[in-house]
Short mmCIF file of C-alpha atoms in Angstrom, two decimals:
data_model
loop_
_atom_site.label_atom_id
_atom_site.label_comp_id
_atom_site.label_asym_id
_atom_site.label_seq_id
_atom_site.Cartn_x
_atom_site.Cartn_y
_atom_site.Cartn_z
CA MET S 377 -9.02 183.47 -76.97
CA THR S 378 -7.64 186.83 -77.86
CA GLU S 379 -10.14 189.60 -78.68
CA ASN S 380 -9.35 189.75 -82.36
CA VAL S 381 -10.61 186.16 -82.96
CA GLU S 382 -14.13 186.22 -84.36
CA THR S 383 -16.39 183.93 -82.31
CA ILE S 384 -19.90 182.60 -82.56
CA VAL S 385 -21.36 181.17 -79.25
CA VAL S 386 -23.51 178.04 -79.44
CA LEU S 387 -25.93 177.47 -76.57
CA ASP S 388 -26.53 173.78 -75.99
CA PHE S 389 -30.00 172.85 -75.14
CA GLY S 390 -29.29 168.99 -75.34
CA SER S 391 -29.14 168.56 -78.99
CA GLN S 392 -27.34 165.69 -80.56
CA TYR S 393 -26.19 168.07 -83.22
CA SER S 394 -24.60 170.85 -81.03
CA GLN S 395 -21.04 169.78 -81.78
CA LEU S 396 -21.98 169.58 -85.47
CA ILE S 397 -23.25 173.28 -85.40
CA ALA S 398 -19.92 174.21 -83.92
CA ARG S 399 -18.04 172.46 -86.52
CA ARG S 400 -19.99 174.05 -89.40
CA ILE S 401 -19.33 177.48 -87.94
CA ARG S 402 -15.54 176.65 -88.00
CA GLU S 403 -15.79 175.52 -91.60
CA CYS S 404 -16.81 179.18 -92.27
CA ASN S 405 -13.46 180.14 -90.68
CA VAL S 406 -15.12 181.46 -87.60
CA TYR S 407 -14.25 180.27 -84.19
CA SER S 408 -17.21 178.61 -82.18
CA LYS S 409 -17.62 177.86 -78.49
CA ILE S 410 -20.33 175.82 -76.96
CA LEU S 411 -21.73 176.98 -73.73
CA PRO S 412 -24.58 175.62 -71.57
CA PHE S 413 -28.06 176.68 -72.24
CA ASN S 414 -28.42 178.52 -68.96
CA ALA S 415 -25.22 180.71 -69.45
CA SER S 416 -26.04 184.22 -68.30
CA ALA S 417 -26.19 187.11 -70.82
CA GLU S 418 -23.24 188.65 -68.83
CA SER S 419 -21.09 185.51 -69.24
CA ILE S 420 -21.91 185.26 -72.96
CA LYS S 421 -20.98 188.91 -73.44
CA LYS S 422 -17.59 188.19 -71.85
CA GLU S 423 -16.83 185.91 -74.76
CA ASN S 424 -17.10 188.99 -77.00
CA PRO S 425 -19.06 187.00 -79.62
CA MET S 426 -20.15 188.24 -83.03
CA GLY S 427 -23.44 186.28 -82.71
CA ILE S 428 -25.31 183.47 -80.89
CA ILE S 429 -26.83 180.20 -82.13
CA LEU S 430 -29.57 178.54 -80.00
CA SER S 431 -29.30 174.65 -80.74
CA GLY S 432 -32.10 172.18 -81.05
CA GLY S 433 -33.11 169.94 -78.22
CA PRO S 434 -35.56 167.12 -77.29
CA ALA S 435 -37.75 169.16 -74.86
CA SER S 436 -40.91 171.14 -75.29
CA VAL S 437 -40.61 174.89 -74.50
CA TYR S 438 -44.08 175.09 -72.85
CA GLN S 439 -43.01 172.52 -70.23
CA ASP S 440 -42.12 173.89 -66.87
CA ASN S 441 -38.82 172.04 -66.57
CA SER S 442 -37.69 172.54 -70.15
CA PRO S 443 -34.25 174.32 -70.50
CA LYS S 444 -34.57 178.03 -70.91
CA CYS S 445 -31.95 180.58 -71.92
CA ASP S 446 -31.45 183.92 -70.08
CA PRO S 447 -34.07 186.18 -71.74
CA GLU S 448 -31.52 189.09 -71.63
CA LEU S 449 -29.36 187.54 -74.36
CA PHE S 450 -32.00 188.93 -76.84
CA ASN S 451 -31.25 192.39 -75.60
CA LEU S 452 -27.43 192.34 -76.06
CA GLY S 453 -27.76 193.68 -79.54
CA LEU S 454 -26.07 190.61 -80.95
CA PRO S 455 -27.54 188.62 -83.91
CA VAL S 456 -29.29 185.33 -82.82
CA LEU S 457 -30.20 182.25 -84.73
CA GLY S 458 -32.64 179.76 -83.24
CA ILE S 459 -32.48 176.25 -84.77
CA CYS S 460 -35.55 173.96 -84.22
CA TYR S 461 -35.97 174.06 -80.43
CA GLY S 462 -33.98 177.32 -80.56
CA LEU S 463 -36.53 178.90 -82.76
CA GLN S 464 -39.41 177.75 -80.50
CA LEU S 465 -37.72 178.95 -77.45
CA MET S 466 -37.09 182.51 -79.03
CA ILE S 467 -40.83 182.70 -80.05
CA HIS S 468 -41.92 181.44 -76.53
CA THR S 469 -39.56 183.86 -74.68
CA LEU S 470 -40.52 186.90 -76.77
CA GLY S 471 -44.31 186.36 -76.32
CA GLY S 472 -45.45 183.97 -79.19
CA LYS S 473 -47.10 180.63 -78.98
CA VAL S 474 -45.71 177.19 -79.39
CA ALA S 475 -47.80 173.95 -79.19
CA PRO S 476 -47.76 170.22 -80.22
CA GLY S 477 -48.24 170.16 -84.10
CA GLU S 478 -51.15 168.21 -85.54
CA ALA S 479 -48.56 166.09 -87.53
CA ARG S 480 -44.93 165.62 -86.68
CA GLU S 481 -42.41 166.36 -89.16
CA TYR S 482 -39.30 164.06 -89.34
CA GLY S 483 -36.96 163.73 -92.36
CA LYS S 484 -36.75 165.53 -95.56
CA ALA S 485 -39.00 168.36 -96.46
CA MET S 486 -39.19 170.94 -99.27
CA MET S 487 -38.98 174.51 -98.11
CA GLN S 488 -40.43 177.47 -100.05
CA ILE S 489 -38.47 180.58 -99.43
CA GLN S 490 -40.79 183.81 -99.71
CA ASP S 491 -38.13 186.36 -98.73
CA HIS S 492 -34.50 185.95 -99.74
CA THR S 493 -33.17 188.06 -96.79
CA THR S 494 -29.51 187.91 -95.87
CA LEU S 495 -29.92 184.42 -94.24
CA PHE S 496 -31.12 182.94 -97.59
CA ASP S 497 -29.09 185.01 -99.90
CA GLY S 498 -28.00 183.06 -102.93
CA LEU S 499 -30.49 180.21 -102.44
CA GLU S 500 -33.16 179.07 -104.91
CA ASP S 501 -36.84 179.63 -104.11
CA GLU S 502 -37.28 175.89 -103.08
CA ILE S 503 -34.70 173.89 -101.23
CA GLN S 504 -34.60 170.57 -99.32
CA VAL S 505 -34.20 170.82 -95.55
CA TRP S 506 -34.23 168.32 -92.80
CA MET S 507 -36.91 168.32 -90.12
CA SER S 508 -37.05 166.73 -86.66
CA HIS S 509 -39.84 168.23 -84.65
CA GLY S 510 -43.18 167.52 -83.07
CA ASP S 511 -43.97 170.87 -81.63
CA LYS S 512 -44.48 173.83 -83.96
CA VAL S 513 -44.86 177.71 -83.79
CA LEU S 514 -48.59 178.67 -83.90
CA GLU S 515 -48.15 182.42 -83.35
CA THR S 516 -45.21 184.88 -83.48
CA PRO S 517 -45.00 187.77 -81.07
CA GLU S 518 -47.55 190.26 -82.59
CA GLY S 519 -46.24 192.62 -85.18
CA LYS S 520 -42.49 191.49 -84.53
CA PHE S 521 -41.62 188.59 -86.79
CA LYS S 522 -42.01 188.23 -90.53
CA VAL S 523 -42.18 184.88 -92.31
CA LEU S 524 -39.22 184.08 -94.50
CA ALA S 525 -40.08 180.47 -95.54
CA THR S 526 -42.62 177.72 -95.18
CA THR S 527 -43.17 173.92 -95.80
CA SER S 528 -46.39 172.14 -96.40
CA ASN S 529 -46.58 171.40 -92.65
CA THR S 530 -44.80 174.27 -91.11
CA GLU S 531 -46.16 177.87 -91.63
CA TYR S 532 -43.30 179.47 -89.64
CA CYS S 533 -40.32 177.47 -91.08
CA ALA S 534 -38.18 180.54 -91.02
CA VAL S 535 -38.78 183.91 -89.40
CA CYS S 536 -36.82 187.04 -88.53
CA ILE S 537 -36.99 190.47 -87.02
CA GLU S 538 -34.36 192.08 -89.38
CA ASP S 539 -33.83 195.33 -87.55
CA ARG S 540 -32.83 193.30 -84.36
CA ASN S 541 -30.92 190.54 -86.27
CA LEU S 542 -33.13 187.90 -84.63
CA TYR S 543 -33.52 184.84 -87.02
CA GLY S 544 -35.27 181.47 -86.35
CA ILE S 545 -35.51 178.39 -88.42
CA GLN S 546 -37.44 175.13 -87.77
CA PHE S 547 -35.14 172.72 -89.70
CA HIS S 548 -31.52 171.72 -89.10
CA PRO S 549 -28.97 173.42 -91.42
CA GLU S 550 -26.00 171.59 -89.80
CA VAL S 551 -26.75 168.05 -91.11
CA VAL S 552 -25.82 166.80 -94.61
CA HIS S 553 -29.57 166.19 -95.35
CA THR S 554 -29.97 169.89 -95.58
CA PRO S 555 -27.80 170.12 -98.79
CA GLN S 556 -27.46 173.90 -98.71
CA GLY S 557 -27.24 174.14 -94.90
CA LYS S 558 -23.53 175.20 -95.03
CA GLU S 559 -24.64 178.30 -97.09
CA ILE S 560 -27.16 179.38 -94.52
CA ILE S 561 -24.78 178.94 -91.63
CA SER S 562 -22.22 180.86 -93.80
CA ASN S 563 -24.71 183.59 -94.47
CA PHE S 564 -25.48 183.95 -90.73
CA CYS S 565 -21.71 184.10 -89.84
CA HIS S 566 -20.61 186.42 -92.60
CA ARG S 567 -23.69 188.38 -93.79
CA VAL S 568 -25.75 188.73 -90.58
CA CYS S 569 -23.04 188.71 -87.91
CA GLY S 570 -20.46 190.48 -90.18
CA CYS S 571 -17.57 187.95 -89.50
CA LYS S 572 -14.67 188.18 -91.98
CA GLY S 573 -13.40 184.64 -91.27
CA ASN S 574 -10.10 184.89 -89.55
CA TRP S 575 -10.05 181.53 -87.68
CA THR S 576 -7.58 179.34 -89.56
CA MET S 577 -5.14 176.72 -88.34
CA ALA S 578 -2.22 178.88 -89.29
CA SER S 579 -3.56 181.68 -87.09
CA PHE S 580 -4.21 179.14 -84.33
CA ILE S 581 -0.74 177.89 -84.44
CA GLU S 582 0.68 181.35 -84.16
CA GLN S 583 -1.54 182.21 -81.38
CA ALA S 584 -0.97 178.94 -79.53
CA VAL S 585 2.82 179.22 -79.69
CA SER S 586 2.64 182.59 -78.16
CA GLU S 587 0.25 181.51 -75.54
CA ILE S 588 2.39 178.43 -74.61
CA ARG S 589 5.43 180.58 -74.27
CA GLU S 590 3.73 183.10 -72.08
CA THR S 591 2.28 180.43 -69.91
CA VAL S 592 5.37 178.10 -69.42
CA GLY S 593 7.93 180.81 -69.23
CA ASP S 594 11.17 179.28 -68.30
CA ASP S 595 9.62 176.20 -66.68
CA ARG S 596 9.67 172.61 -68.03
CA VAL S 597 6.95 170.56 -69.45
CA ILE S 598 6.51 166.74 -69.65
CA LEU S 599 4.10 164.96 -71.94
CA GLY S 600 3.00 161.43 -72.16
CA LEU S 601 3.60 160.42 -75.90
CA SER S 602 1.46 157.51 -77.17
CA GLY S 603 2.27 157.90 -81.02
CA GLY S 604 -1.49 158.70 -81.64
CA VAL S 605 -2.66 161.84 -83.43
CA ASP S 606 -3.54 163.99 -80.51
CA SER S 607 -0.40 163.47 -78.40
CA SER S 608 1.85 163.68 -81.51
CA VAL S 609 0.38 166.94 -82.50
CA ALA S 610 0.41 168.36 -79.03
CA ALA S 611 4.02 167.47 -78.84
CA ALA S 612 4.93 169.05 -82.04
CA LEU S 613 3.07 172.26 -81.23
CA ILE S 614 4.61 172.56 -77.72
CA HIS S 615 8.07 171.79 -79.10
CA LYS S 616 7.71 174.49 -81.75
CA ALA S 617 6.87 176.86 -78.94
CA ILE S 618 9.54 176.01 -76.23
CA GLY S 619 11.84 173.43 -77.84
CA ASN S 620 13.85 171.47 -75.29
CA GLN S 621 11.90 172.72 -72.30
CA LEU S 622 9.71 169.97 -73.41
CA THR S 623 10.39 166.29 -72.38
CA CYS S 624 8.21 163.61 -74.00
CA ILE S 625 7.93 160.32 -72.15
CA PHE S 626 7.03 157.28 -74.32
CA VAL S 627 6.16 154.19 -72.38
CA ASN S 628 6.19 150.71 -74.02
CA ASN S 629 3.18 149.11 -72.22
CA ALA S 630 3.54 145.73 -73.95
CA VAL S 631 0.41 146.03 -76.06
CA LEU S 632 1.58 148.44 -78.79
CA ARG S 633 1.25 147.66 -82.44
CA LYS S 634 4.26 145.97 -84.21
CA ASN S 635 7.35 148.34 -84.40
CA GLU S 636 5.32 151.13 -82.84
CA ALA S 637 8.10 151.77 -80.26
CA GLY S 638 10.83 152.17 -82.89
CA ARG S 639 8.67 154.43 -85.17
CA VAL S 640 7.85 156.87 -82.37
CA GLN S 641 11.49 157.10 -81.33
CA LYS S 642 12.65 157.68 -84.87
CA LEU S 643 10.07 160.31 -85.67
CA PHE S 644 10.22 162.51 -82.62
CA GLY S 645 13.73 161.63 -81.28
CA ASP S 646 15.68 161.43 -84.53
CA ASN S 647 13.71 163.58 -86.90
CA PHE S 648 12.06 166.28 -84.64
CA HIS S 649 15.13 166.09 -82.26
CA MET S 650 12.82 166.25 -79.24
CA ASP S 651 13.95 165.35 -75.71
CA LEU S 652 12.41 161.87 -75.62
CA VAL S 653 12.53 159.45 -72.69
CA TYR S 654 11.71 155.84 -73.75
CA VAL S 655 10.67 153.47 -71.03
CA ASP S 656 10.54 149.87 -71.96
CA ALA S 657 8.06 148.57 -69.35
CA THR S 658 6.99 145.41 -71.29
CA GLU S 659 7.97 142.92 -68.69
CA ARG S 660 6.44 144.89 -65.87
CA PHE S 661 3.03 145.21 -67.78
CA MET S 662 3.05 141.46 -68.83
CA THR S 663 3.70 140.46 -65.20
CA LYS S 664 0.74 142.46 -64.00
CA LEU S 665 -1.51 141.20 -66.81
CA ALA S 666 -0.59 137.55 -66.49
CA GLY S 667 -3.63 135.29 -66.25
CA VAL S 668 -6.14 138.32 -66.32
CA ASP S 669 -8.85 137.73 -68.74
CA ASP S 670 -11.57 140.20 -67.60
CA PRO S 671 -11.57 143.24 -70.03
CA GLU S 672 -12.32 145.88 -67.43
CA THR S 673 -9.57 144.53 -65.03
CA LYS S 674 -7.19 144.59 -67.95
CA ARG S 675 -8.04 148.32 -68.72
CA LYS S 676 -7.50 149.18 -65.02
CA ILE S 677 -4.19 147.48 -64.68
CA ILE S 678 -2.92 149.06 -67.82
CA GLY S 679 -4.16 152.49 -66.77
CA HIS S 680 -2.85 152.30 -63.24
CA GLU S 681 0.48 150.84 -64.30
CA PHE S 682 1.03 153.48 -66.90
CA VAL S 683 0.59 156.24 -64.30
CA GLU S 684 3.06 154.56 -61.97
CA VAL S 685 5.68 154.07 -64.79
CA PHE S 686 5.09 157.65 -66.02
CA ASP S 687 5.52 159.12 -62.55
CA GLU S 688 8.70 157.20 -61.97
CA ALA S 689 10.14 158.41 -65.24
CA ALA S 690 8.91 162.06 -64.68
CA ALA S 691 10.62 162.04 -61.16
CA GLY S 692 13.99 161.87 -62.84
CA ILE S 693 13.36 165.12 -64.76
CA GLU S 694 14.19 168.40 -62.82
CA ASN S 695 12.09 171.65 -62.54
CA VAL S 696 8.95 170.31 -64.27
CA THR S 697 5.84 172.48 -63.70
CA PHE S 698 3.59 171.45 -66.33
CA LEU S 699 1.95 168.05 -67.63
CA ALA S 700 0.78 168.43 -71.24
CA GLN S 701 -1.83 166.47 -72.80
CA GLY S 702 -3.41 166.12 -76.22
CA THR S 703 -6.94 166.92 -74.88
CA THR S 704 -9.30 168.01 -77.80
CA TYR S 705 -12.56 170.03 -77.77
CA PRO S 706 -14.95 167.07 -77.72
CA ASP S 707 -13.11 165.76 -74.72
CA VAL S 708 -14.13 168.81 -72.65
CA ILE S 709 -17.72 169.27 -73.90
CA GLU S 710 -20.26 167.66 -71.61
CA SER S 711 -23.83 167.55 -73.00
CA VAL S 712 -26.47 169.35 -71.03
CA PRO S 713 -29.22 166.99 -69.61
CA ILE S 714 -32.58 167.44 -71.08
CA ASP S 715 -34.40 167.75 -67.68
CA GLY S 716 -33.29 171.33 -67.45
CA ASN S 717 -30.92 171.12 -64.63
CA PRO S 718 -27.61 173.13 -64.91
CA ALA S 719 -24.62 170.93 -65.88
CA ALA S 720 -20.89 171.76 -66.02
CA MET S 721 -19.72 172.06 -69.59
CA ILE S 722 -16.05 171.66 -68.86
CA LYS S 723 -14.97 168.52 -67.01
CA SER S 724 -11.38 167.34 -66.04
CA HIS S 725 -10.13 165.04 -68.79
CA HIS S 726 -6.86 163.35 -68.00
CA ASN S 727 -5.74 161.65 -71.17
CA VAL S 728 -2.97 159.62 -69.33
CA GLY S 729 -5.72 158.19 -67.24
CA GLY S 730 -6.05 158.08 -63.50
CA LEU S 731 -3.99 161.00 -62.40
CA PRO S 732 -3.81 161.45 -58.56
CA GLU S 733 -6.04 164.01 -57.10
CA ASP S 734 -3.09 165.64 -55.32
CA MET S 735 -1.03 166.07 -58.61
CA GLU S 736 1.06 169.28 -58.29
CA LEU S 737 1.76 169.77 -61.88
CA LYS S 738 -0.26 172.22 -63.92
CA LEU S 739 -2.17 170.99 -66.89
CA LEU S 740 -1.25 172.33 -70.33
CA GLU S 741 -3.76 171.35 -72.97
CA PRO S 742 -2.89 173.37 -76.16
CA LEU S 743 -5.54 171.48 -78.42
CA CYS S 744 -8.44 171.78 -76.06
CA ARG S 745 -10.22 174.21 -78.45
CA LEU S 746 -9.85 172.07 -81.50
CA PHE S 747 -12.07 169.44 -83.20
CA LYS S 748 -10.25 166.20 -84.56
CA ASP S 749 -10.05 167.40 -88.09
CA GLU S 750 -8.42 170.68 -86.99
CA VAL S 751 -5.99 168.82 -84.91
CA ARG S 752 -4.98 166.83 -88.09
CA GLU S 753 -4.64 170.02 -89.98
CA VAL S 754 -2.39 171.60 -87.28
CA GLY S 755 -0.24 168.51 -87.40
CA SER S 756 0.16 168.74 -91.23
CA GLN S 757 1.20 172.39 -90.91
CA LEU S 758 3.73 171.51 -88.28
CA GLY S 759 5.34 169.05 -90.50
CA LEU S 760 4.20 165.64 -89.17
CA PRO S 761 3.93 162.83 -91.76
CA HIS S 762 0.66 162.20 -93.42
CA ASP S 763 0.43 158.78 -92.03
CA VAL S 764 0.78 160.06 -88.41
CA VAL S 765 -1.87 162.86 -88.58
CA MET S 766 -4.34 160.72 -90.55
CA ARG S 767 -3.75 157.41 -88.76
CA GLN S 768 -6.83 155.66 -87.38
CA PRO S 769 -7.80 155.91 -83.68
CA PHE S 770 -6.10 153.39 -81.50
CA PRO S 771 -7.28 152.57 -77.98
CA GLY S 772 -5.41 153.65 -74.96
CA PRO S 773 -5.19 150.09 -73.54
CA GLY S 774 -3.83 149.14 -76.99
CA LEU S 775 -4.05 145.44 -78.20
CA ALA S 776 -5.37 144.27 -74.79
CA VAL S 777 -8.88 145.26 -75.93
CA ARG S 778 -8.26 143.51 -79.28
CA HIS S 779 -7.25 140.27 -77.57
CA ILE S 780 -10.01 138.17 -76.04
CA GLY S 781 -8.95 136.63 -72.72
CA ALA S 782 -5.57 136.67 -70.89
CA VAL S 783 -2.67 137.90 -72.96
CA THR S 784 0.66 136.22 -73.34
CA GLN S 785 3.77 137.28 -75.25
CA GLU S 786 3.03 134.54 -77.85
CA THR S 787 -0.59 135.42 -78.57
CA LEU S 788 0.27 139.24 -78.56
CA ASP S 789 2.93 138.58 -81.28
CA ILE S 790 0.39 136.72 -83.28
CA LEU S 791 -2.06 139.53 -83.02
CA ARG S 792 0.68 142.07 -83.87
CA ASP S 793 1.67 140.19 -86.94
CA ALA S 794 -1.92 139.75 -88.18
CA ASP S 795 -2.88 143.42 -87.47
CA GLU S 796 0.12 144.69 -89.48
CA ILE S 797 -1.07 142.56 -92.47
CA VAL S 798 -4.65 144.05 -92.13
CA VAL S 799 -3.27 147.71 -92.03
CA ASP S 800 -0.90 146.97 -94.94
CA GLU S 801 -3.46 145.57 -97.22
CA ILE S 802 -6.05 148.19 -96.40
CA LYS S 803 -3.46 150.85 -97.24
CA LYS S 804 -2.53 149.11 -100.45
CA ALA S 805 -6.14 149.09 -101.45
CA GLY S 806 -6.46 152.81 -100.95
CA LEU S 807 -9.00 152.54 -98.20
CA TYR S 808 -7.14 153.14 -94.96
CA TYR S 809 -7.76 156.92 -94.79
CA ASP S 810 -11.48 156.52 -95.77
CA ILE S 811 -12.16 154.02 -92.87
CA TRP S 812 -12.65 155.06 -89.23
CA GLN S 813 -10.84 151.94 -87.99
CA SER S 814 -9.55 148.61 -89.37
CA PHE S 815 -7.83 146.01 -87.36
CA ALA S 816 -7.36 142.45 -86.34
CA VAL S 817 -8.83 140.72 -83.14
CA PHE S 818 -7.35 137.71 -81.51
CA LEU S 819 -9.82 134.98 -80.44
CA PRO S 820 -8.68 132.33 -78.04
CA VAL S 821 -10.70 129.78 -80.06
CA ARG S 822 -8.87 126.87 -81.52
CA THR S 823 -10.41 125.28 -84.65
CA VAL S 824 -9.47 122.39 -86.82
CA GLY S 825 -7.76 123.16 -90.14
CA VAL S 826 -5.87 121.44 -93.02
CA MET S 827 -2.42 122.97 -94.07
CA GLY S 828 -0.58 120.82 -96.56
CA ASP S 829 -1.09 117.26 -95.56
CA GLU S 830 -1.40 118.00 -91.87
CA ARG S 831 -4.37 118.76 -89.71
CA THR S 832 -3.98 121.88 -87.56
CA TYR S 833 -5.54 123.03 -84.37
CA ASP S 834 -4.86 126.71 -84.10
CA ASN S 835 -6.24 130.06 -83.26
CA VAL S 836 -8.79 132.37 -84.97
CA ILE S 837 -8.34 136.07 -86.07
CA ALA S 838 -11.33 138.22 -86.56
CA LEU S 839 -11.15 141.21 -88.99
CA ARG S 840 -13.02 144.42 -88.10
CA ALA S 841 -13.42 147.46 -90.24
CA VAL S 842 -16.07 150.25 -89.50
CA GLU S 843 -17.00 153.61 -90.95
CA SER S 844 -18.14 156.42 -88.76
CA SER S 845 -17.84 160.22 -88.36
CA ASP S 846 -17.26 160.38 -84.58
CA GLY S 847 -17.14 156.87 -83.09
CA MET S 848 -20.45 157.14 -81.40
CA THR S 849 -22.19 154.94 -84.06
CA ALA S 850 -20.55 152.93 -86.69
CA ASP S 851 -21.40 150.65 -89.60
CA TRP S 852 -19.27 147.77 -90.81
CA VAL S 853 -17.49 148.31 -94.07
CA LYS S 854 -18.34 146.25 -97.11
CA LEU S 855 -14.78 145.39 -97.95
CA PRO S 856 -14.21 143.97 -101.37
CA TYR S 857 -14.27 140.11 -101.36
CA GLU S 858 -10.84 140.09 -103.26
CA LEU S 859 -9.28 142.26 -100.39
CA LEU S 860 -10.80 140.03 -97.66
CA GLU S 861 -9.42 137.16 -99.51
CA THR S 862 -5.94 138.60 -99.71
CA ILE S 863 -5.88 139.56 -96.08
CA SER S 864 -7.06 136.03 -95.05
CA SER S 865 -4.57 134.28 -97.25
CA ARG S 866 -1.67 136.38 -96.04
CA ILE S 867 -2.52 136.00 -92.33
CA ILE S 868 -2.84 132.15 -92.61
CA ASN S 869 0.28 131.83 -94.63
CA GLU S 870 2.51 134.21 -92.76
CA VAL S 871 1.30 134.03 -89.13
CA ARG S 872 2.14 130.91 -87.31
CA GLY S 873 -0.64 129.79 -84.93
CA VAL S 874 -3.59 131.04 -87.05
CA ASN S 875 -5.63 128.63 -89.30
CA ARG S 876 -8.80 130.64 -89.57
CA VAL S 877 -10.01 134.12 -90.39
CA VAL S 878 -13.40 135.57 -89.94
CA TYR S 879 -14.94 139.00 -90.62
CA ASP S 880 -17.06 140.99 -88.02
CA ILE S 881 -20.29 142.27 -89.72
CA THR S 882 -21.73 143.91 -86.65
CA SER S 883 -22.61 147.62 -86.43
CA LYS S 884 -22.56 149.89 -83.56
CA PRO S 885 -25.14 149.60 -81.95
CA PRO S 886 -25.79 146.88 -81.01
CA GLY S 887 -22.13 145.96 -80.86
CA THR S 888 -19.10 148.14 -80.04
CA ILE S 889 -16.18 149.04 -82.30
CA GLU S 890 -13.71 147.34 -79.96
CA TRP S 891 -14.22 143.67 -78.81
CA GLU S 892 -13.29 144.44 -75.17
#
């Protein structure tokens, strides 16, 4: 990042909410970066941050193997906010006492604010907060911290040393169950740390274009275009920076959605005038997949064959130095284990899958600092259509993981036709952009039916629609009965080879979003 971008560093102590903290900071138009809990004070200082947030975590600070931060970070002269475990670690490190509480506190609590310091500026005297802790602060370092807020069970719900800009809160402001949590994080970013809020997607695009040009120079870049959000936005951003120095390779792997190949070629080739190489490898993939019904084997075949086809296409492009990918920030964040052992935060993440270890191309990942919602906003500002930047996630192995058993051209066409009806009707109902994923699944189960005066013995299509914020957990969507009826009727009437439609009402966990 350039020095003029305001940054808040988040130290991750194994919290399930660390990414959420980082996202809330960015909603304040301040850039956030997650670092491992054991990052040295010197390495934190090199990030040139305006402040530091210590995340929550499942450990207890008084245990020998619990994750600890570098104590010197409290002497950097930077504002620090400790959240839950972060509060307890701050108190413990500076000489206070933390111990198991007599009563655990999980869920909603009412917090009474005694001191409307800068952290609680503009809030009422009593607000709802979300608790998730068994340990509690028993004593603060003598004469240093003052109490800002309490709950009926937590005497030190919020504390601070104002002249050192050290703050600690026992609750989680980043979750929606703390309704005014965004205001608290905003107060920390703007009022405590002094951030003006210059992190916008317009500023990101300007900076990214400059960085891409400087990095690439006169060399050429290739990108595997899938038609998904991330690769599409990466292509548009890189093309804005270097124009026809970018060549996109689009491989038809035989398991795409209906008319997907044509849509991608028209958008990026005809509308954006990108240098686009289209490889129709459908027969090659179908040959490799013939008779394969194990889902993991199907995934490996598709991934391996894609790399082979991609490499062959890339070999025909001269003077290529960089391979571009649509890697996003969640792709490169690796959670810190709770046993206190150091862990690498940045991991190699090859979206095209299975890249050779001896690959000579350099990676170009211009979206690797962005969360998904930021990627979508960048795409919109770059002129990508709404239905591209807001489209639902689609798996890398494509329809192969939405087709139980071995695929054939006939059954894939059945699935494609059924899936298109699902998407069409969900869009007509105005629900498509509110649902995480909605799609059809082909089941190689033949059931008896009656169509007209004839008995049929045809296949089953399952419908799947889930709501989620990140794909880690998901709940099935309670679609209106009338919509389900319309989808079912259209599939049975319009798709030959299907005589029964069922609806999957399994959440994740225990199920998964995809069927294979």
